[in-house]
Coordinates of C-alpha atoms and ligand atoms in Angstrom, one line a residue:
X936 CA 89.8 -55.4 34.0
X937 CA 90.1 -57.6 31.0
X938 CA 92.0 -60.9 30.5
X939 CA 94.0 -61.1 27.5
X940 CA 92.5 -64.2 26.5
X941 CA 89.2 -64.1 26.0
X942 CA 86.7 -66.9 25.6
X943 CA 82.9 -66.6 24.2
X944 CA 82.9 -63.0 24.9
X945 CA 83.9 -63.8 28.4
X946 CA 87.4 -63.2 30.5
X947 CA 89.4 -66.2 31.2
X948 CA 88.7 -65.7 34.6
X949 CA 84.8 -64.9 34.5
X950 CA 82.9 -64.7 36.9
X951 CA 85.3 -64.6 39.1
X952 CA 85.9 -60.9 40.4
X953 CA 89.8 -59.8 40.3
X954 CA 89.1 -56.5 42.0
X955 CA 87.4 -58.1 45.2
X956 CA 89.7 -60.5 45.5
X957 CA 92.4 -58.0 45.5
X958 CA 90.9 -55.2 47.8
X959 CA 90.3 -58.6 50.5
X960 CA 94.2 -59.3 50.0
X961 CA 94.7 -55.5 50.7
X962 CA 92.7 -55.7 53.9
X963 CA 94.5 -58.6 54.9
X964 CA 97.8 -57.0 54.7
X965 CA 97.0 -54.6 57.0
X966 CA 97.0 -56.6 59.6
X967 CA 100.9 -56.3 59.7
X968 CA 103.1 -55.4 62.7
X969 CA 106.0 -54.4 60.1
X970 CA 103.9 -51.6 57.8
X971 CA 106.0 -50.2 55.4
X972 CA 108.9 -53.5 55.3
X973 CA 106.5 -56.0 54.1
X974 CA 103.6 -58.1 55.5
X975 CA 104.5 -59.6 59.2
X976 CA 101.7 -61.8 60.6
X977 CA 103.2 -64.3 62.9
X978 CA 100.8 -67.0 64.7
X979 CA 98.9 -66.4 68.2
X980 CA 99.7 -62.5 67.6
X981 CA 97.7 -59.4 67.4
X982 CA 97.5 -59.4 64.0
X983 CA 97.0 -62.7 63.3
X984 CA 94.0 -62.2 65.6
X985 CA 92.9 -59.4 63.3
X986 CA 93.5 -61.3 60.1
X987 CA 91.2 -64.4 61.5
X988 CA 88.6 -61.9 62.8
X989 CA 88.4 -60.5 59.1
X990 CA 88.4 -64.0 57.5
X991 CA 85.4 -64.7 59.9
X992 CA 83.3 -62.1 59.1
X993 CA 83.9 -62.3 55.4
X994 CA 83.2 -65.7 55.3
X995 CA 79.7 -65.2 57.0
X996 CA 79.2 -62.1 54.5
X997 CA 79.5 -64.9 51.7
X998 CA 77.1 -67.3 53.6
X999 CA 79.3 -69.7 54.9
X1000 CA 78.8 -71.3 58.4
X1001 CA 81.4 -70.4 60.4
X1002 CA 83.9 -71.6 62.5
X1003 CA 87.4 -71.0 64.4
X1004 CA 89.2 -74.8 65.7
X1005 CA 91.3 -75.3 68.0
X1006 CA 94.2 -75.3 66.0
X1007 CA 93.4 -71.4 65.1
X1008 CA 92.4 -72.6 61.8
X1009 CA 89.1 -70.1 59.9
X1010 CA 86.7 -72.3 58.6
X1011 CA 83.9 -71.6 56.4
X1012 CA 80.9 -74.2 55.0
X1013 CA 79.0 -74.0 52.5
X1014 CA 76.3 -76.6 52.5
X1015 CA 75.8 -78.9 49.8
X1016 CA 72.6 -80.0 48.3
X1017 CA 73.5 -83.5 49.8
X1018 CA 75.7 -83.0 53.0
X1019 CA 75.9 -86.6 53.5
X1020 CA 78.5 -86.6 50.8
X1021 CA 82.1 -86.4 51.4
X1022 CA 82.6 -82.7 50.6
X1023 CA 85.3 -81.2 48.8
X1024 CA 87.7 -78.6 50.9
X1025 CA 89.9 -75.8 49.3
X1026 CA 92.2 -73.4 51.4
X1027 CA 95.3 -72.1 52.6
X1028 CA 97.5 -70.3 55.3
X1029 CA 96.6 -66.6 56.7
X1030 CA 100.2 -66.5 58.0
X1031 CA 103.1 -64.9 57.0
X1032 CA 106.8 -65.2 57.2
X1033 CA 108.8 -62.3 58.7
X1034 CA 108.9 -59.1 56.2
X1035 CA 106.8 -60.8 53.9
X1036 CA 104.6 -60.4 50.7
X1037 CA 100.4 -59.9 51.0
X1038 CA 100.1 -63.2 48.7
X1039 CA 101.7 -65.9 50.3
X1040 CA 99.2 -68.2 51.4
X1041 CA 96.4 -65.7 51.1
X1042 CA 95.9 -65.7 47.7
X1043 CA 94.6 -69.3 48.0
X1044 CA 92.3 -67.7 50.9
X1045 CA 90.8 -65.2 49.3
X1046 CA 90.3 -67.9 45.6
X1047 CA 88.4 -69.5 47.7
X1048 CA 86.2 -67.0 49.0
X1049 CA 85.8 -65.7 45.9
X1050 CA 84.9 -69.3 44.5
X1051 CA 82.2 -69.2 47.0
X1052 CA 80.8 -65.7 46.3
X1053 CA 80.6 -66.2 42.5
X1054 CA 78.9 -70.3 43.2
X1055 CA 76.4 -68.0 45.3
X1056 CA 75.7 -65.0 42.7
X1057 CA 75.4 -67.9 40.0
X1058 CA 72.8 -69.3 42.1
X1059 CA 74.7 -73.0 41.7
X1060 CA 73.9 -75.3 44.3
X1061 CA 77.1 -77.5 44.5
X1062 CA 75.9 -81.8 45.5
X1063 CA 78.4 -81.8 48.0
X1064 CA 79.8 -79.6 50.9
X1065 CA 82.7 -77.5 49.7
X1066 CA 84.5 -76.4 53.1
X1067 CA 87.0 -73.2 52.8
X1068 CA 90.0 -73.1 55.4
X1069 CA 92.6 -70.9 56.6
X1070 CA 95.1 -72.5 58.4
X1071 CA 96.9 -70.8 60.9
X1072 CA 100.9 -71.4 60.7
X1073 CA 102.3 -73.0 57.8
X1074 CA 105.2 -71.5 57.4
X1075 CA 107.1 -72.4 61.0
X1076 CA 108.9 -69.6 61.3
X1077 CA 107.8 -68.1 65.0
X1078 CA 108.1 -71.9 66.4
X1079 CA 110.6 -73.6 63.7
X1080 CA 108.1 -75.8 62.6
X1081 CA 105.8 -75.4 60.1
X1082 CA 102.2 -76.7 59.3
X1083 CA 100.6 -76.2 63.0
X1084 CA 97.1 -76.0 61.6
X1085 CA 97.0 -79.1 59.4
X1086 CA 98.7 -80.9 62.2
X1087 CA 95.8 -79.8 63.4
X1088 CA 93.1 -81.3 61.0
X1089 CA 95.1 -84.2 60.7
X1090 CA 94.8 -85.0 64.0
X1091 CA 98.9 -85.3 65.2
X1092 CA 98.2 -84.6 68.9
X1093 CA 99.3 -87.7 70.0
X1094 CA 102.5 -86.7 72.3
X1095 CA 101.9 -83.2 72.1
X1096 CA 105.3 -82.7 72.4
X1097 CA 104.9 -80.1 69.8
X1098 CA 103.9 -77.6 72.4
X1099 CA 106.8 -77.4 74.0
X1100 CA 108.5 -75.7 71.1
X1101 CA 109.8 -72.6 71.4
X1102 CA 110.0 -68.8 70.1
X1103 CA 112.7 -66.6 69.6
X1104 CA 111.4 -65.0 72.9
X1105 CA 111.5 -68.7 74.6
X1106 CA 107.6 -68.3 74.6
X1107 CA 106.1 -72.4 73.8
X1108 CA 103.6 -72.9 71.6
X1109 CA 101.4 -74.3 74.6
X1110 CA 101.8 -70.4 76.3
X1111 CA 101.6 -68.5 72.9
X1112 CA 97.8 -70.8 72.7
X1113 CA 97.2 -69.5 75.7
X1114 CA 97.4 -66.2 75.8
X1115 CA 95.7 -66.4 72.3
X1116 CA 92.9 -67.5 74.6
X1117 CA 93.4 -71.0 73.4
X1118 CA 93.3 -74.5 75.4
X1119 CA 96.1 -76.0 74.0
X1120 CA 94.6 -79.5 76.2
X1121 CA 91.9 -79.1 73.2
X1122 CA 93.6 -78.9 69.8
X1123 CA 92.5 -83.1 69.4
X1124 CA 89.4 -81.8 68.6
X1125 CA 90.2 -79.8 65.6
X1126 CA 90.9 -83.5 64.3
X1127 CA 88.9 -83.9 60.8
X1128 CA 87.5 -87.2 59.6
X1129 CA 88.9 -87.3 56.6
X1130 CA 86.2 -90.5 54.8
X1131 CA 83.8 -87.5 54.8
X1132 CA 86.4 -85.7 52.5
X1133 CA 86.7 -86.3 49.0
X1134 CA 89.5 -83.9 47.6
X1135 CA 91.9 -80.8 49.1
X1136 CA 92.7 -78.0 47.0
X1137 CA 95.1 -75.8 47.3
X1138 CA 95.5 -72.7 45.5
X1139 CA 98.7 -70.9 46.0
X1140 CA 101.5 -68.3 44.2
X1141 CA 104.0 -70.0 42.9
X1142 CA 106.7 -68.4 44.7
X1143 CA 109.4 -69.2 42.1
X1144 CA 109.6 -67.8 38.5
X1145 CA 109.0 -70.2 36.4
X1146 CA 105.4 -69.8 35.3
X1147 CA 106.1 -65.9 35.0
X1148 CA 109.3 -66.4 32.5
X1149 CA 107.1 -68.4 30.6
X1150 CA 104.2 -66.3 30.8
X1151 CA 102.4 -69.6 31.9
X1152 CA 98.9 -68.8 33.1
X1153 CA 98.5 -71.6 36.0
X1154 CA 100.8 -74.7 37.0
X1155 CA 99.0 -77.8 37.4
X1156 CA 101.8 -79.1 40.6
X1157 CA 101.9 -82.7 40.7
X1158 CA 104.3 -83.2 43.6
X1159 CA 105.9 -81.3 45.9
X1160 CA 109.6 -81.5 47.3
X1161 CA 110.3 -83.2 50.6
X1162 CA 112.2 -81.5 53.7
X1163 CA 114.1 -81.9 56.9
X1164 CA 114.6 -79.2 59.3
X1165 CA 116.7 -79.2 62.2
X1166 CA 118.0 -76.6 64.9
X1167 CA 121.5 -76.8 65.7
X1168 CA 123.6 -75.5 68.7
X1169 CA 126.6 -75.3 69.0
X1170 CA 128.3 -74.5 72.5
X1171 CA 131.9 -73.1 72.8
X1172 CA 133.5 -71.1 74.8
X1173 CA 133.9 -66.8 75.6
X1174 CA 136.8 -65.4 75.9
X1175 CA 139.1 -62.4 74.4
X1176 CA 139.0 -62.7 71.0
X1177 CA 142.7 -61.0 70.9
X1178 CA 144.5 -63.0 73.7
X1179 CA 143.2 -66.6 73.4
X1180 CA 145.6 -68.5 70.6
X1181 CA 143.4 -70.6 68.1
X1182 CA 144.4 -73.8 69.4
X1183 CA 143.1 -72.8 72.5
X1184 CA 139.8 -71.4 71.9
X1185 CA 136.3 -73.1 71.2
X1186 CA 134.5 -70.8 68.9
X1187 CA 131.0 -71.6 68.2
X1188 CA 130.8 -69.4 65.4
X1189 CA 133.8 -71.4 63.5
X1190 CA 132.2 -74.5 64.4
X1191 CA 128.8 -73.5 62.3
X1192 CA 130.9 -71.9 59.7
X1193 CA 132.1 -75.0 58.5
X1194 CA 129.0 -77.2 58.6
X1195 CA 127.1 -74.1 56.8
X1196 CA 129.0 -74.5 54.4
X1197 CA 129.6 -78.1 54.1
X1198 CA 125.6 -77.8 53.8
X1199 CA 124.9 -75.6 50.6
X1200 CA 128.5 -77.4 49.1
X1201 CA 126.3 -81.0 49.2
X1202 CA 123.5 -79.0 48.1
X1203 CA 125.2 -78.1 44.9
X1204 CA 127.2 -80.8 44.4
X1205 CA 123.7 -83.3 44.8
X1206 CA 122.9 -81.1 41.2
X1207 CA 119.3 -82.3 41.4
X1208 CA 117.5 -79.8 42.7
X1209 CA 118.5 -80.2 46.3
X1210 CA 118.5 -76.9 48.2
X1211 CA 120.3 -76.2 51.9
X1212 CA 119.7 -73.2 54.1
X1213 CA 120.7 -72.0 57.2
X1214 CA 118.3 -69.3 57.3
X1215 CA 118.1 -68.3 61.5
X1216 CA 121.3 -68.0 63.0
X1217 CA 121.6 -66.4 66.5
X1218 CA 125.1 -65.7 68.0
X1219 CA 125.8 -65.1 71.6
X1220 CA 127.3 -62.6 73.1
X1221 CA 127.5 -61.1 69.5
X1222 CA 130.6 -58.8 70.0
X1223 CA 133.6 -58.1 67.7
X1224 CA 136.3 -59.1 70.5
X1225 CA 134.5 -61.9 72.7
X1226 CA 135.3 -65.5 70.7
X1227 CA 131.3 -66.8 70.2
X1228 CA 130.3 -68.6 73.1
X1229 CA 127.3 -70.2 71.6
X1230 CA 125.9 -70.4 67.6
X1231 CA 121.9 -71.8 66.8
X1232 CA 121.1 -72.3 63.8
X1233 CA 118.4 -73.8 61.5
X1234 CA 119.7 -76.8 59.0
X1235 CA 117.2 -77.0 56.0
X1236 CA 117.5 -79.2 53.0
X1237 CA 114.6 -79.7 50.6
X1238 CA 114.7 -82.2 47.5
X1239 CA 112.7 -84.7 45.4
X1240 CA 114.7 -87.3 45.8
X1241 CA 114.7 -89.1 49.2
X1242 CA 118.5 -90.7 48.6
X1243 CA 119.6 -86.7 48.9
X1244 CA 117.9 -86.1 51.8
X1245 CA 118.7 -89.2 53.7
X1246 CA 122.8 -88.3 53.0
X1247 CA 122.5 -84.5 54.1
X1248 CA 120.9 -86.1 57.1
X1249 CA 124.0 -88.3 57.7
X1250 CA 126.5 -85.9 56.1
X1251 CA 125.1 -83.0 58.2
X1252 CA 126.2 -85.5 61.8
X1253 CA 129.4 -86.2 60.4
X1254 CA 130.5 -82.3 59.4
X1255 CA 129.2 -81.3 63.3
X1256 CA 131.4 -84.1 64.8
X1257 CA 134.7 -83.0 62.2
X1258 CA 134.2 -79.0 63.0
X1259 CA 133.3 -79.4 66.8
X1260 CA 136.2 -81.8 67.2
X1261 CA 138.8 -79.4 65.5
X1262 CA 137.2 -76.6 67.2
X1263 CA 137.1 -77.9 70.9
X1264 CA 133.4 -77.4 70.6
X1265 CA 130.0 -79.4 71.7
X1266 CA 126.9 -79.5 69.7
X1267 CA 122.8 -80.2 70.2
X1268 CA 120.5 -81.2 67.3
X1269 CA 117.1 -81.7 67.4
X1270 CA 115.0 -82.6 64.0
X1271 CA 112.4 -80.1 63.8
X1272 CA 110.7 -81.5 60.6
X1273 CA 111.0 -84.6 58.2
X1274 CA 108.5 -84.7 55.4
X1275 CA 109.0 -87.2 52.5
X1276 CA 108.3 -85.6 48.7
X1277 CA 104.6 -86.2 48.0
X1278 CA 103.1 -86.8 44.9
X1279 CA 99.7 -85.3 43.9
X1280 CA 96.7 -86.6 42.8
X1281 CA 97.1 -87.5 39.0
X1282 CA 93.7 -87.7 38.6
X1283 CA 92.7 -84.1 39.7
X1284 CA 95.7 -83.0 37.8
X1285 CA 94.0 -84.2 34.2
X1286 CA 90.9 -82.6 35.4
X1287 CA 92.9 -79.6 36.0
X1288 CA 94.6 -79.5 32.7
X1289 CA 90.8 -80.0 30.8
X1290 CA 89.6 -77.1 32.8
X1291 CA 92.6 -75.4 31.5
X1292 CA 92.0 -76.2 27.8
X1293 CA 88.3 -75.5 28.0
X1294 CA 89.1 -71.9 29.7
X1295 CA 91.7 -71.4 27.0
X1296 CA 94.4 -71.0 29.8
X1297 CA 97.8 -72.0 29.0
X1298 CA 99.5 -74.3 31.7
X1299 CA 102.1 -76.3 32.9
X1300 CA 102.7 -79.6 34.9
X1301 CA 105.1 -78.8 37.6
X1302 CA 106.5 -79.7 41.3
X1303 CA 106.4 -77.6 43.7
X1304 CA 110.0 -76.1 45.7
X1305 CA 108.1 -75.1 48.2
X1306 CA 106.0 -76.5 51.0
X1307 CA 102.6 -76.3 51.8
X1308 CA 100.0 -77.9 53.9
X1309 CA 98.2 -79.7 50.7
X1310 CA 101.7 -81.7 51.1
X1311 CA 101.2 -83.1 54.3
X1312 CA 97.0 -83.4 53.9
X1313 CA 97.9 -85.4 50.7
X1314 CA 98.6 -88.4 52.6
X1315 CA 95.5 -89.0 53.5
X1316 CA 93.0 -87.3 50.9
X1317 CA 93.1 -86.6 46.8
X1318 CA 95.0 -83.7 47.0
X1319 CA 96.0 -81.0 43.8
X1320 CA 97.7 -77.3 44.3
X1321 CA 97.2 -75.0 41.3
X1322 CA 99.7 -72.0 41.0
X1323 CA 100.2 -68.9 39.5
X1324 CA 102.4 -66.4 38.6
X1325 CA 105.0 -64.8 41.1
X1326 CA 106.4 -61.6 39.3
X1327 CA 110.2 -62.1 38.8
X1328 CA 109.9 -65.4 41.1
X1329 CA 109.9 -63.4 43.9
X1330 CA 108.3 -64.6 47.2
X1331 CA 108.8 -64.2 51.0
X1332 CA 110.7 -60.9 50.9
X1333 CA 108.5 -57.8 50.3
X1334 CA 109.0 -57.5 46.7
X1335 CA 106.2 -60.4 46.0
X1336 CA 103.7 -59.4 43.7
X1337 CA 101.1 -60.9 41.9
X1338 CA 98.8 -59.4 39.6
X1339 CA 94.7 -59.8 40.4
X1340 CA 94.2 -60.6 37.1
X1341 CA 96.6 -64.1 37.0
X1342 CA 95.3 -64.8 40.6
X1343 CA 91.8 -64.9 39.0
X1344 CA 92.5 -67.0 36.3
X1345 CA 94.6 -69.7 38.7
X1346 CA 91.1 -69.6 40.9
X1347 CA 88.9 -69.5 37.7
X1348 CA 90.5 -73.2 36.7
X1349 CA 89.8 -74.0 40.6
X1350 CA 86.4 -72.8 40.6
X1351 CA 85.6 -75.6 37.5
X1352 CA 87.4 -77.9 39.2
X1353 CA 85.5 -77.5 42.6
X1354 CA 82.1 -77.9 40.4
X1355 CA 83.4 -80.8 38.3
X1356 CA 84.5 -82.4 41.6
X1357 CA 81.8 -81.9 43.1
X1358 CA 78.9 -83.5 40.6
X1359 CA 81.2 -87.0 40.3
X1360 CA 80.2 -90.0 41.8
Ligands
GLV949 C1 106.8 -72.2 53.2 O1 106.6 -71.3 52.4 C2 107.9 -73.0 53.0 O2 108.2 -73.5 51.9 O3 108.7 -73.1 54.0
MN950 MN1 102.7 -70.4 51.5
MN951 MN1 105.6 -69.2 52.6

């Protein structure tokens, strides 16, 4: 496969290997308990045990020394010529959401695999450690709440309360560890120390369309937007949807009606990038002539700007109390997630954008809509994400696509990055 840019003879992406990368991503999406509607891979499941089992022995095929935590995070190391030095660590998520795409996260897996394997045939010794990781769960969607394994690496065990939380099955995290084979007593110890890491990278698709539009080769992110998550429930009443007169009826459904809309009205009227969703909704009993007795449902807003997030957060409490008043209804809410917008490292971003220029890669500075687990290690390590293309902007539905060879090139810019990193002071 050829780049179309070419550079001293060389692809834009040399050596990195598009073809390997993509037959690992292929593999990978096997491991899928929806075949044939897109890539399902949910945490402390089958497959997610098959995914991890792959990752392991692909990452001890490359030389790495290997490791699973006790978050469910992969880990792979490969020594550095001086491993007293902080190292440098480059990864991302090996789960998916439901009905998925096969690039979401593992894209910036298998980049870093790949980063490894060419460092290797090269014969470069890098100073420092670089340390590859897939996390398990970033994307919340089994338990509500996402980034379980950098909650992990960052240590957040403190109440454990996490646990507790629940599937759509009522399963807790705590029993889905379990019967994973996992002491959930012991995820403290998947705790990093992170003064002996010097920078995070994280490679991902850019899940938006952007950089494809623009026929961008990578985005150089420097921040990413912050979020708030919270499941609501509402509780009303069941009765016969033909007999019981509206004044007399607490409908659930009605209730979350009007806050979902009140939600995704702020959203536009914020006109600043602010986003709502109400993505999981679940209705009980769920029949055309019973008036809902009970409505949960996730309230998500995402946005750079903090004001924005602070008044959904009181504007959401306000529309529950005005809809469950007028519809004799009561209502629970529980804040999944709050994560402030993060800026990333400015520094690694200029490195990134001369690794660019010297490649002969075009690029762009950009934030990032979505979230990732670079956003939350960022506050307490030099932190960059690099993207690249997602055809037609499409992402989390089955339709995502990426092509191997704009992958390589994203990972090409990472792989100067992790050597330039690595020979600095
Ligand atoms: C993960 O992809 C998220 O942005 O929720
Ligand atoms: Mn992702
Ligand atoms: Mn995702």
């Amino acid at each position: 496969m050829m780049a179309e840019n070419e550079n001293n003879g060389k692809t834009a992406f040399y050596p990195l290997n598009p073809e390997r990368m993509m037959a690992d991503l292929k593999a990978l999406s096997l491991f899928n308990s929806t075949p044939g509607e897109g890539v399902t891979r949910l945490p402390f499941t089958k497959e997610a045990r098959e995914a991890c089992e792959y990752l392991k022995k692909r990452f001890s095929d490359a030389g790495l020394l290997v490791h699973e935590d006790a978050m469910g995070n992969i880990i792979g190391v490969l020594p550095g010529l001086d491993r007293s030095l902080p190292a440098i660590a480059m990864g991302s998520h090996y789960d998916t959401v439901y009905n998925g795409g096969m690039f979401d996260g593992q894209a910036g897996i298998v980049s870093a695999l790949e980063i490894v394997r060419c460092l290797r045939e090269q014969g470069i010794s890098l100073r420092r450690d670089l340390i590859i990781i897939a996390f398990n769960d970033e994307e919340g969607v089994r338990f509500h709440r996402s980034y379980l394994g950098s909650y992990g690496i960052l240590g957040r065990d403190q109440s454990k309360a996490i646990l507790e939380y629940k599937d759509r099955d009522g399963i807790s995290i705590r029993e889905a560890m379990e019967n994973w084979g996992m002491d959930s007593e012991r995820i403290g110890e998947a705790a990093w120390d992170f003064d002996s890491i010097r920078s995070f990278i994280e490679l991902h698709i850019e899940q938006g369309p952007v950089l494809d539009k623009e026929d961008i080769d990578v985005g150089i992110v420097h921040s990413v937007v912050g979020f708030r998550r919270y499941m609501v429930t509402v509780k009303g009443r069941e009765d016969h949807s033909g007999t019981t007169p509206m004044d007399l009826r607490s409908d659930a459904v009605d209730t979350a009606a009007r806050v979902i809309c009140w939600m995704t009205d702020f959203a536009r009227m914020r006109n600043d990038g602010t986003v709502a969703t109400a993505g999981y909704l679940k209705v009980r009993p769920s029949v055309e002539n019973i008036v809902p007795g009970l409505c949960e449902f996730s309230a998500e807003v995402r946005s750079q700007d903090m004001e924005s997030l602070d008044l959904f957060t009181k504007g959401l409490r306000e529309s529950l109390d005005k809809a469950a008043a007028l519809c004799g209804t009561e209502y629970e809410i529980i804040e999944k997630m709050d994560i402030p917008p993060v800026k990333l490292s400015d520094r690694i971003c200029g490195m990134l954008r001369q690794s660019c220029e010297e490649r002969g890669l075009s690029y762009k500075l950009m934030p990032s809509g979505a979230g990732h687990d670079a956003q939350e290690i960022a506050a307490v390590c030099e932190t960059v994400m690099i993207f690249c293309k997602s055809r037609d902007g499409r992402s989390h539905c089955r339709e995502e696509w990426t092509d191997p060879g704009d992958i390589a090139k994203a990972a090409a810019a990472a792989y100067d990055l992790v050597m330039k990193l690595s020979d600095q002071e």
